[in-house]
Amino acid sequence: MILFNIIQSDEKKAEEMSSFLIQNAYALQTHIDVNTLLTVDSKKKTIRLFFITKALLYSNIEKDIKDRFFSDDMIIYATPISHINEEFGEIHRAKIKVV
C-alpha cells in the first residue's frame, strides 16, 4: 500500500480528480488539503489530494491523472505505508482495483 499524493493549485480540479479516482476504483476515499507553499522568495496556495491505494497501481494512476488533468504545476509522488489497521487494509485490498 502507498499514500499517493497529487499537489497542484486548482481545488475544483482536485475534486474532479477525486471523483475520477473513486469511480475507477483507484481509491475508496480521498482527502483534499489546502496548503501554503513557502520558498525563499514566494508564497502560494497549493492543493494536496491524497489517498491510500495499491503500490502496483502507481504507474497507471500517474498516467491517467496526467492524461486527464495535467497542469504545469502538478507534482505527483507516493510514500510507502509500512503499517495499516488490519480491517482498513483488508477493505482496501478487497475494493481497490485488481492489479
Short mmCIF file of C-alpha atoms in Angstrom, two decimals:
data_model
loop_
_atom_site.label_atom_id
_atom_site.label_comp_id
_atom_site.label_asym_id
_atom_site.label_seq_id
_atom_site.Cartn_x
_atom_site.Cartn_y
_atom_site.Cartn_z
CA MET A 1 0.00 0.00 0.00
CA ILE A 2 1.06 3.58 -0.65
CA LEU A 3 -0.11 7.06 0.20
CA PHE A 4 -0.48 8.66 -3.25
CA ASN A 5 -0.09 12.46 -3.36
CA ILE A 6 -1.04 14.94 -6.08
CA ILE A 7 -0.15 18.57 -5.49
CA GLN A 8 -1.37 21.34 -7.78
CA SER A 9 -3.15 24.68 -7.49
CA ASP A 10 -6.79 24.12 -8.53
CA GLU A 11 -9.25 22.98 -5.86
CA LYS A 12 -12.03 22.26 -8.39
CA LYS A 13 -9.63 20.10 -10.40
CA ALA A 14 -8.70 18.21 -7.21
CA GLU A 15 -12.39 17.43 -6.67
CA GLU A 16 -12.71 16.22 -10.28
CA MET A 17 -9.62 14.03 -9.84
CA SER A 18 -11.08 12.65 -6.63
CA SER A 19 -14.29 11.63 -8.38
CA PHE A 20 -12.31 10.03 -11.20
CA LEU A 21 -10.10 8.07 -8.77
CA ILE A 22 -13.05 6.73 -6.77
CA GLN A 23 -15.14 5.90 -9.86
CA ASN A 24 -12.21 3.95 -11.33
CA ALA A 25 -11.54 2.02 -8.09
CA TYR A 26 -8.10 3.57 -7.64
CA ALA A 27 -9.20 4.87 -4.22
CA LEU A 28 -12.06 4.30 -1.80
CA GLN A 29 -11.88 7.84 -0.45
CA THR A 30 -9.62 10.84 -0.88
CA HIS A 31 -8.53 13.80 1.19
CA ILE A 32 -8.09 17.33 -0.12
CA ASP A 33 -5.99 19.82 1.83
CA VAL A 34 -5.45 23.49 1.09
CA ASN A 35 -1.88 24.43 1.99
CA THR A 36 0.63 27.22 1.62
CA LEU A 37 3.90 26.57 -0.19
CA LEU A 38 6.73 28.77 1.03
CA THR A 39 10.06 29.23 -0.69
CA VAL A 40 12.87 31.74 -0.19
CA ASP A 41 11.13 34.33 -2.36
CA SER A 42 7.50 33.27 -2.75
CA LYS A 43 4.34 32.12 -1.09
CA LYS A 44 1.46 30.42 -2.93
CA LYS A 45 -1.63 28.33 -2.28
CA THR A 46 -1.42 24.64 -3.16
CA ILE A 47 -3.99 21.87 -3.11
CA ARG A 48 -2.93 18.41 -1.97
CA LEU A 49 -5.09 15.45 -2.94
CA PHE A 50 -4.03 12.24 -1.21
CA PHE A 51 -5.34 8.72 -0.77
CA ILE A 52 -4.36 5.15 0.05
CA THR A 53 -4.02 2.72 -2.84
CA LYS A 54 -2.11 -0.34 -4.00
CA ALA A 55 1.55 0.28 -4.82
CA LEU A 56 1.31 -1.65 -8.09
CA LEU A 57 -1.25 0.88 -9.38
CA TYR A 58 1.15 3.85 -9.10
CA SER A 59 2.16 3.98 -12.79
CA ASN A 60 -1.42 3.52 -14.04
CA ILE A 61 -2.77 6.23 -11.76
CA GLU A 62 0.03 8.67 -12.62
CA LYS A 63 -0.54 8.15 -16.36
CA ASP A 64 -4.32 8.52 -16.11
CA ILE A 65 -4.07 11.66 -13.96
CA LYS A 66 -1.52 13.27 -16.29
CA ASP A 67 -3.57 12.35 -19.39
CA ARG A 68 -6.81 13.81 -17.99
CA PHE A 69 -5.81 16.58 -15.58
CA PHE A 70 -2.26 17.69 -16.39
CA SER A 71 -1.04 21.10 -15.28
CA ASP A 72 2.46 22.55 -15.28
CA ASP A 73 2.49 22.95 -11.52
CA MET A 74 1.46 19.35 -10.78
CA ILE A 75 3.68 17.24 -8.52
CA ILE A 76 2.92 13.53 -8.09
CA TYR A 77 4.62 11.22 -5.62
CA ALA A 78 3.88 8.39 -3.21
CA THR A 79 5.14 7.21 0.14
CA PRO A 80 5.02 3.60 1.30
CA ILE A 81 2.68 2.59 4.08
CA SER A 82 4.54 0.21 6.35
CA HIS A 83 1.65 -0.38 8.76
CA ILE A 84 -2.11 -0.15 8.38
CA ASN A 85 -5.03 -1.08 10.61
CA GLU A 86 -5.91 -4.69 9.71
CA GLU A 87 -9.59 -4.07 8.95
CA PHE A 88 -8.90 -0.88 6.98
CA GLY A 89 -6.20 -2.65 4.96
CA GLU A 90 -8.47 -5.60 4.15
CA ILE A 91 -11.19 -3.27 2.90
CA HIS A 92 -8.69 -1.54 0.61
CA ARG A 93 -7.22 -4.80 -0.69
CA ALA A 94 -10.72 -6.10 -1.47
CA LYS A 95 -12.26 -2.99 -3.03
CA ILE A 96 -9.44 -1.24 -4.88
CA LYS A 97 -8.88 -2.22 -8.49
CA VAL A 98 -7.28 -5.61 -9.06
CA VAL A 99 -3.77 -5.38 -10.42
#
